[in-house]
PDB file of C-alpha atoms in Angstrom:
ATOM      1  CA  UNK A  47      -4.576  -7.247 -11.129  1.00 46.00           C
ATOM      2  CA  UNK A  48      -1.012  -7.228 -12.345  1.00 59.00           C
ATOM      3  CA  UNK A  49      -2.166  -6.280 -15.835  1.00 65.00           C
ATOM      4  CA  UNK A  50      -4.143  -3.360 -14.427  1.00 70.00           C
ATOM      5  CA  UNK A  51      -1.090  -2.084 -12.533  1.00 69.00           C
ATOM      6  CA  UNK A  52       1.013  -2.329 -15.676  1.00 69.00           C
ATOM      7  CA  UNK A  53      -1.599  -0.401 -17.668  1.00 72.00           C
ATOM      8  CA  UNK A  54      -1.728   2.330 -15.009  1.00 73.00           C
ATOM      9  CA  UNK A  55       2.079   2.543 -15.011  1.00 72.00           C
ATOM     10  CA  UNK A  56       2.146   2.984 -18.802  1.00 73.00           C
ATOM     11  CA  UNK A  57      -0.575   5.629 -18.631  1.00 76.00           C
ATOM     12  CA  UNK A  58       1.325   7.431 -15.867  1.00 75.00           C
ATOM     13  CA  UNK A  59       4.533   7.371 -17.913  1.00 71.00           C
ATOM     14  CA  UNK A  60       2.887   8.685 -21.084  1.00 77.00           C
ATOM     15  CA  UNK A  61       0.950  11.385 -19.191  1.00 77.00           C
ATOM     16  CA  UNK A  62       4.144  12.612 -17.498  1.00 76.00           C
ATOM     17  CA  UNK A  63       6.034  12.820 -20.775  1.00 73.00           C
ATOM     18  CA  UNK A  64       3.146  14.597 -22.534  1.00 76.00           C
ATOM     19  CA  UNK A  65       2.805  17.094 -19.663  1.00 76.00           C
ATOM     20  CA  UNK A  66       6.549  17.783 -19.800  1.00 75.00           C
ATOM     21  CA  UNK A  67       6.328  18.374 -23.551  1.00 74.00           C
ATOM     22  CA  UNK A  68       3.343  20.692 -23.149  1.00 74.00           C
ATOM     23  CA  UNK A  69       5.096  22.751 -20.472  1.00 74.00           C
ATOM     24  CA  UNK A  70       8.236  22.990 -22.607  1.00 73.00           C
ATOM     25  CA  UNK A  71       6.138  24.157 -25.581  1.00 73.00           C
ATOM     26  CA  UNK A  72       4.437  26.785 -23.401  1.00 72.00           C
ATOM     27  CA  UNK A  73       7.798  28.071 -22.151  1.00 69.00           C
ATOM     28  CA  UNK A  74       9.087  28.354 -25.711  1.00 71.00           C
ATOM     29  CA  UNK A  75       5.917  30.192 -26.718  1.00 69.00           C
ATOM     30  CA  UNK A  76       6.206  32.460 -23.685  1.00 66.00           C
ATOM     31  CA  UNK A  77       9.796  33.359 -24.477  1.00 65.00           C
ATOM     32  CA  UNK A  78       8.745  34.502 -27.947  1.00 65.00           C
ATOM     33  CA  UNK A  79       5.796  36.586 -26.707  1.00 63.00           C
ATOM     34  CA  UNK A  80       6.515  40.233 -25.974  1.00 59.00           C
ATOM     35  CA  UNK A  81       3.875  41.183 -23.382  1.00 56.00           C
ATOM     36  CA  UNK A  82       1.026  39.579 -21.533  1.00 56.00           C
ATOM     37  CA  UNK A  83       0.518  35.913 -20.857  1.00 55.00           C
ATOM     38  CA  UNK A  84       0.647  33.898 -17.670  1.00 53.00           C
ATOM     39  CA  UNK A  85       3.775  35.596 -16.277  1.00 51.00           C
ATOM     40  CA  UNK A  86       2.094  39.031 -16.247  1.00 55.00           C
ATOM     41  CA  UNK A  87      -1.084  37.585 -14.760  1.00 53.00           C
ATOM     42  CA  UNK A  88       0.858  36.001 -11.882  1.00 54.00           C
ATOM     43  CA  UNK A  89       2.927  39.145 -11.372  1.00 56.00           C
ATOM     44  CA  UNK A  90       6.332  37.540 -11.868  1.00 60.00           C
ATOM     45  CA  UNK A  91       9.042  38.084 -14.416  1.00 68.00           C
ATOM     46  CA  UNK A  92       9.376  35.978 -17.536  1.00 68.00           C
ATOM     47  CA  UNK A  93      12.711  34.607 -16.337  1.00 71.00           C
ATOM     48  CA  UNK A  94      11.317  33.317 -13.041  1.00 73.00           C
ATOM     49  CA  UNK A  95       8.188  31.916 -14.698  1.00 71.00           C
ATOM     50  CA  UNK A  96      10.227  30.250 -17.445  1.00 72.00           C
ATOM     51  CA  UNK A  97      12.671  28.769 -14.942  1.00 77.00           C
ATOM     52  CA  UNK A  98       9.881  27.327 -12.796  1.00 75.00           C
ATOM     53  CA  UNK A  99       8.130  25.902 -15.835  1.00 74.00           C
ATOM     54  CA  UNK A 100      11.347  24.326 -17.153  1.00 76.00           C
ATOM     55  CA  UNK A 101      12.124  22.783 -13.754  1.00 79.00           C
ATOM     56  CA  UNK A 102       8.612  21.316 -13.675  1.00 78.00           C
ATOM     57  CA  UNK A 103       9.000  20.022 -17.243  1.00 76.00           C
ATOM     58  CA  UNK A 104      12.358  18.412 -16.429  1.00 80.00           C
ATOM     59  CA  UNK A 105      10.923  16.841 -13.263  1.00 78.00           C
ATOM     60  CA  UNK A 106       7.952  15.413 -15.172  1.00 77.00           C
ATOM     61  CA  UNK A 107      10.181  14.106 -17.973  1.00 75.00           C
ATOM     62  CA  UNK A 108      12.515  12.486 -15.442  1.00 79.00           C
ATOM     63  CA  UNK A 109       9.613  10.932 -13.546  1.00 77.00           C
ATOM     64  CA  UNK A 110       8.079   9.615 -16.784  1.00 74.00           C
ATOM     65  CA  UNK A 111      11.411   8.146 -17.901  1.00 74.00           C
ATOM     66  CA  UNK A 112      11.959   6.445 -14.539  1.00 76.00           C
ATOM     67  CA  UNK A 113       8.440   5.029 -14.638  1.00 74.00           C
ATOM     68  CA  UNK A 114       9.066   3.734 -18.173  1.00 72.00           C
ATOM     69  CA  UNK A 115      12.336   2.133 -17.050  1.00 73.00           C
ATOM     70  CA  UNK A 116      10.601   0.526 -14.049  1.00 72.00           C
ATOM     71  CA  UNK A 117       7.848  -0.970 -16.217  1.00 69.00           C
ATOM     72  CA  UNK A 118      10.348  -2.381 -18.720  1.00 67.00           C
ATOM     73  CA  UNK A 119      12.601  -3.887 -16.030  1.00 64.00           C
ATOM     74  CA  UNK A 120       9.693  -5.479 -14.141  1.00 61.00           C
ATOM     75  CA  UNK A 121       8.410  -7.085 -17.334  1.00 55.00           C
ATOM     76  CA  UNK A 122      11.824  -8.551 -18.144  1.00 50.00           C
ATOM     77  CA  UNK A 123      12.852  -9.782 -14.713  1.00 51.00           C
ATOM     78  CA  UNK A 124       9.827 -11.773 -13.649  1.00 60.00           C
ATOM     79  CA  UNK A 125       9.739 -13.326 -10.225  1.00 79.00           C
ATOM     80  CA  UNK A 126      11.637 -16.361  -9.075  1.00 83.00           C
ATOM     81  CA  UNK A 127      11.311 -18.818  -6.228  1.00 85.00           C
ATOM     82  CA  UNK A 128      14.554 -19.642  -4.424  1.00 85.00           C
ATOM     83  CA  UNK A 129      15.213 -22.960  -2.736  1.00 82.00           C
ATOM     84  CA  UNK A 130      18.345 -24.021  -0.907  1.00 82.00           C
ATOM     85  CA  UNK A 131      19.515 -27.579  -1.551  1.00 82.00           C
ATOM     86  CA  UNK A 132      22.632 -29.406  -0.362  1.00 87.00           C
ATOM     87  CA  UNK A 133      24.158 -28.818  -3.808  1.00 90.00           C
ATOM     88  CA  UNK A 134      23.400 -25.090  -3.840  1.00 89.00           C
ATOM     89  CA  UNK A 135      20.616 -22.655  -4.498  1.00 87.00           C
ATOM     90  CA  UNK A 136      17.903 -23.449  -7.064  1.00 87.00           C
ATOM     91  CA  UNK A 137      16.013 -20.650  -8.795  1.00 88.00           C
ATOM     92  CA  UNK A 138      12.657 -21.440 -10.416  1.00 89.00           C
ATOM     93  CA  UNK A 139      10.576 -18.950 -12.349  1.00 88.00           C
ATOM     94  CA  UNK A 140       7.190 -18.506 -10.681  1.00 87.00           C
ATOM     95  CA  UNK A 141       5.413 -18.465 -14.059  1.00 87.00           C
ATOM     96  CA  UNK A 142       6.506 -22.061 -14.677  1.00 91.00           C
ATOM     97  CA  UNK A 143       5.017 -23.180 -11.345  1.00 92.00           C
ATOM     98  CA  UNK A 144       1.827 -21.271 -12.202  1.00 92.00           C
ATOM     99  CA  UNK A 145       1.638 -23.118 -15.542  1.00 94.00           C
ATOM    100  CA  UNK A 146       1.885 -26.491 -13.809  1.00 94.00           C
ATOM    101  CA  UNK A 147      -0.898 -25.534 -11.397  1.00 95.00           C
ATOM    102  CA  UNK A 148      -3.034 -24.156 -14.254  1.00 94.00           C
ATOM    103  CA  UNK A 149      -2.659 -27.366 -16.226  1.00 94.00           C
ATOM    104  CA  UNK A 150      -3.584 -29.511 -13.211  1.00 94.00           C
ATOM    105  CA  UNK A 151      -6.701 -27.479 -12.368  1.00 94.00           C
ATOM    106  CA  UNK A 152      -7.860 -27.292 -15.999  1.00 92.00           C
ATOM    107  CA  UNK A 153      -7.761 -31.091 -16.191  1.00 92.00           C
ATOM    108  CA  UNK A 154     -10.561 -31.315 -13.629  1.00 91.00           C
ATOM    109  CA  UNK A 155     -13.903 -32.260 -15.182  1.00 88.00           C
ATOM    110  CA  UNK A 156     -15.774 -29.434 -13.448  1.00 88.00           C
ATOM    111  CA  UNK A 157     -13.389 -26.614 -14.430  1.00 91.00           C
ATOM    112  CA  UNK A 158     -13.821 -24.779 -17.737  1.00 90.00           C
ATOM    113  CA  UNK A 159     -10.847 -22.432 -17.335  1.00 90.00           C
ATOM    114  CA  UNK A 160      -8.329 -21.555 -14.617  1.00 93.00           C
ATOM    115  CA  UNK A 161      -5.535 -19.061 -13.960  1.00 93.00           C
ATOM    116  CA  UNK A 162      -3.231 -19.393 -10.986  1.00 93.00           C
ATOM    117  CA  UNK A 163      -1.084 -16.633  -9.509  1.00 90.00           C
ATOM    118  CA  UNK A 164       1.603 -17.095  -6.878  1.00 90.00           C
ATOM    119  CA  UNK A 165       1.952 -14.231  -4.409  1.00 87.00           C
ATOM    120  CA  UNK A 166       5.599 -13.505  -3.764  1.00 83.00           C
ATOM    121  CA  UNK A 167       6.179 -10.448  -1.536  1.00 80.00           C
ATOM    122  CA  UNK A 168       9.321  -8.373  -2.075  1.00 74.00           C
ATOM    123  CA  UNK A 169      12.335 -10.074  -0.596  1.00 74.00           C
ATOM    124  CA  UNK A 170      10.512 -13.370  -0.025  1.00 78.00           C
ATOM    125  CA  UNK A 171      12.100 -16.522  -1.383  1.00 82.00           C
ATOM    126  CA  UNK A 172       8.931 -18.624  -1.586  1.00 84.00           C
ATOM    127  CA  UNK A 173       5.295 -17.668  -2.215  1.00 87.00           C
ATOM    128  CA  UNK A 174       2.950 -16.827   0.636  1.00 89.00           C
ATOM    129  CA  UNK A 175      -0.252 -17.959  -1.093  1.00 92.00           C
ATOM    130  CA  UNK A 176      -1.770 -19.053  -4.386  1.00 94.00           C
ATOM    131  CA  UNK A 177      -4.833 -17.461  -5.947  1.00 94.00           C
ATOM    132  CA  UNK A 178      -6.734 -19.569  -8.475  1.00 96.00           C
ATOM    133  CA  UNK A 179      -9.297 -17.743 -10.589  1.00 95.00           C
ATOM    134  CA  UNK A 180     -11.550 -20.116 -12.484  1.00 93.00           C
ATOM    135  CA  UNK A 181     -14.723 -20.603 -14.448  1.00 92.00           C
ATOM    136  CA  UNK A 182     -16.745 -23.711 -13.701  1.00 90.00           C
ATOM    137  CA  UNK A 183     -19.199 -25.776 -15.668  1.00 88.00           C
ATOM    138  CA  UNK A 184     -22.708 -25.759 -14.281  1.00 84.00           C
ATOM    139  CA  UNK A 185     -22.727 -28.258 -11.418  1.00 77.00           C
ATOM    140  CA  UNK A 186     -24.893 -28.550  -8.315  1.00 74.00           C
ATOM    141  CA  UNK A 187     -22.207 -28.348  -5.602  1.00 85.00           C
ATOM    142  CA  UNK A 188     -19.848 -25.440  -6.197  1.00 86.00           C
ATOM    143  CA  UNK A 189     -18.402 -25.508  -2.669  1.00 89.00           C
ATOM    144  CA  UNK A 190     -17.293 -29.124  -3.044  1.00 91.00           C
ATOM    145  CA  UNK A 191     -15.585 -28.241  -6.328  1.00 92.00           C
ATOM    146  CA  UNK A 192     -13.655 -25.366  -4.743  1.00 91.00           C
ATOM    147  CA  UNK A 193     -12.512 -27.734  -1.974  1.00 93.00           C
ATOM    148  CA  UNK A 194     -11.264 -30.145  -4.648  1.00 94.00           C
ATOM    149  CA  UNK A 195      -9.407 -27.283  -6.361  1.00 95.00           C
ATOM    150  CA  UNK A 196      -7.733 -26.296  -3.072  1.00 95.00           C
ATOM    151  CA  UNK A 197      -6.666 -29.863  -2.366  1.00 95.00           C
ATOM    152  CA  UNK A 198      -5.358 -30.372  -5.900  1.00 95.00           C
ATOM    153  CA  UNK A 199      -3.310 -27.150  -5.852  1.00 95.00           C
ATOM    154  CA  UNK A 200      -1.807 -27.981  -2.440  1.00 94.00           C
ATOM    155  CA  UNK A 201      -0.981 -31.534  -3.518  1.00 94.00           C
ATOM    156  CA  UNK A 202       0.579 -30.369  -6.777  1.00 94.00           C
ATOM    157  CA  UNK A 203       2.702 -27.738  -5.018  1.00 93.00           C
ATOM    158  CA  UNK A 204       3.886 -30.249  -2.418  1.00 92.00           C
ATOM    159  CA  UNK A 205       4.717 -32.764  -5.182  1.00 92.00           C
ATOM    160  CA  UNK A 206       6.990 -30.169  -6.780  1.00 90.00           C
ATOM    161  CA  UNK A 207       8.483 -28.904  -3.498  1.00 88.00           C
ATOM    162  CA  UNK A 208       8.199 -31.624  -0.820  1.00 85.00           C
ATOM    163  CA  UNK A 209      10.309 -29.744   1.733  1.00 81.00           C
ATOM    164  CA  UNK A 210       7.954 -26.744   1.769  1.00 84.00           C
ATOM    165  CA  UNK A 211       4.856 -26.164   3.849  1.00 88.00           C
ATOM    166  CA  UNK A 212       1.430 -26.253   2.163  1.00 88.00           C
ATOM    167  CA  UNK A 213       0.382 -22.896   0.763  1.00 89.00           C
ATOM    168  CA  UNK A 214      -2.937 -21.249   1.524  1.00 93.00           C
ATOM    169  CA  UNK A 215      -5.052 -21.398  -1.628  1.00 94.00           C
ATOM    170  CA  UNK A 216      -7.529 -18.656  -2.433  1.00 95.00           C
ATOM    171  CA  UNK A 217     -10.138 -19.804  -4.962  1.00 95.00           C
ATOM    172  CA  UNK A 218     -12.117 -17.194  -6.870  1.00 94.00           C
ATOM    173  CA  UNK A 219     -14.940 -18.545  -8.998  1.00 91.00           C
ATOM    174  CA  UNK A 220     -15.372 -15.872 -11.618  1.00 91.00           C
ATOM    175  CA  UNK A 221     -18.140 -17.456 -13.575  1.00 89.00           C
ATOM    176  CA  UNK A 222     -20.250 -20.487 -14.259  1.00 88.00           C
ATOM    177  CA  UNK A 223     -20.553 -21.466 -17.873  1.00 87.00           C
ATOM    178  CA  UNK A 224     -23.543 -23.309 -19.272  1.00 84.00           C
ATOM    179  CA  UNK A 225     -21.598 -24.964 -22.085  1.00 78.00           C
ATOM    180  CA  UNK A 226     -21.275 -28.702 -22.168  1.00 72.00           C
ATOM    181  CA  UNK A 227     -17.751 -29.788 -21.313  1.00 70.00           C
ATOM    182  CA  UNK A 228     -15.727 -31.182 -24.167  1.00 69.00           C
ATOM    183  CA  UNK A 229     -12.981 -33.778 -23.962  1.00 70.00           C
ATOM    184  CA  UNK A 230      -9.967 -32.729 -21.917  1.00 62.00           C
TER     185      UNK A 230
END
């Protein structure tokens, strides 16, 4: 989902900048035209029409630039988990915790592939839940496997952070592969 949001943000940024450029080009073309055009059709003077179009172009360019800046900053910052210890605050990148969980789930014999994502709401110091998206090998009891995945993720999280409460684990089985499992 995060990748989809990033793609939409990039599209939004590029569309805003292109629209601003198009409006600016139309205003320049309008200023060179002697009669006719959109200003005469709307019944307003060239100066008012040009001013409105330039304000719109500047607003779109500003919005596109801010969106671009937001996308770049979000990609660089990442999200961190914060824990208070007697020696001070500890900051751990959430991607590193996700990698540990991914590695643990992928080591299961029934799992072909797995991707974990920690959900960290704005302003929260610790995650509220974990979503594990996985593909399984063809096995008869899928529900038992998802229970094993939940237990493994909870155990692994509590091994890393023993002072925390267990996280709710959301398991999404995105596919069942008919390949034969290789050595792990």
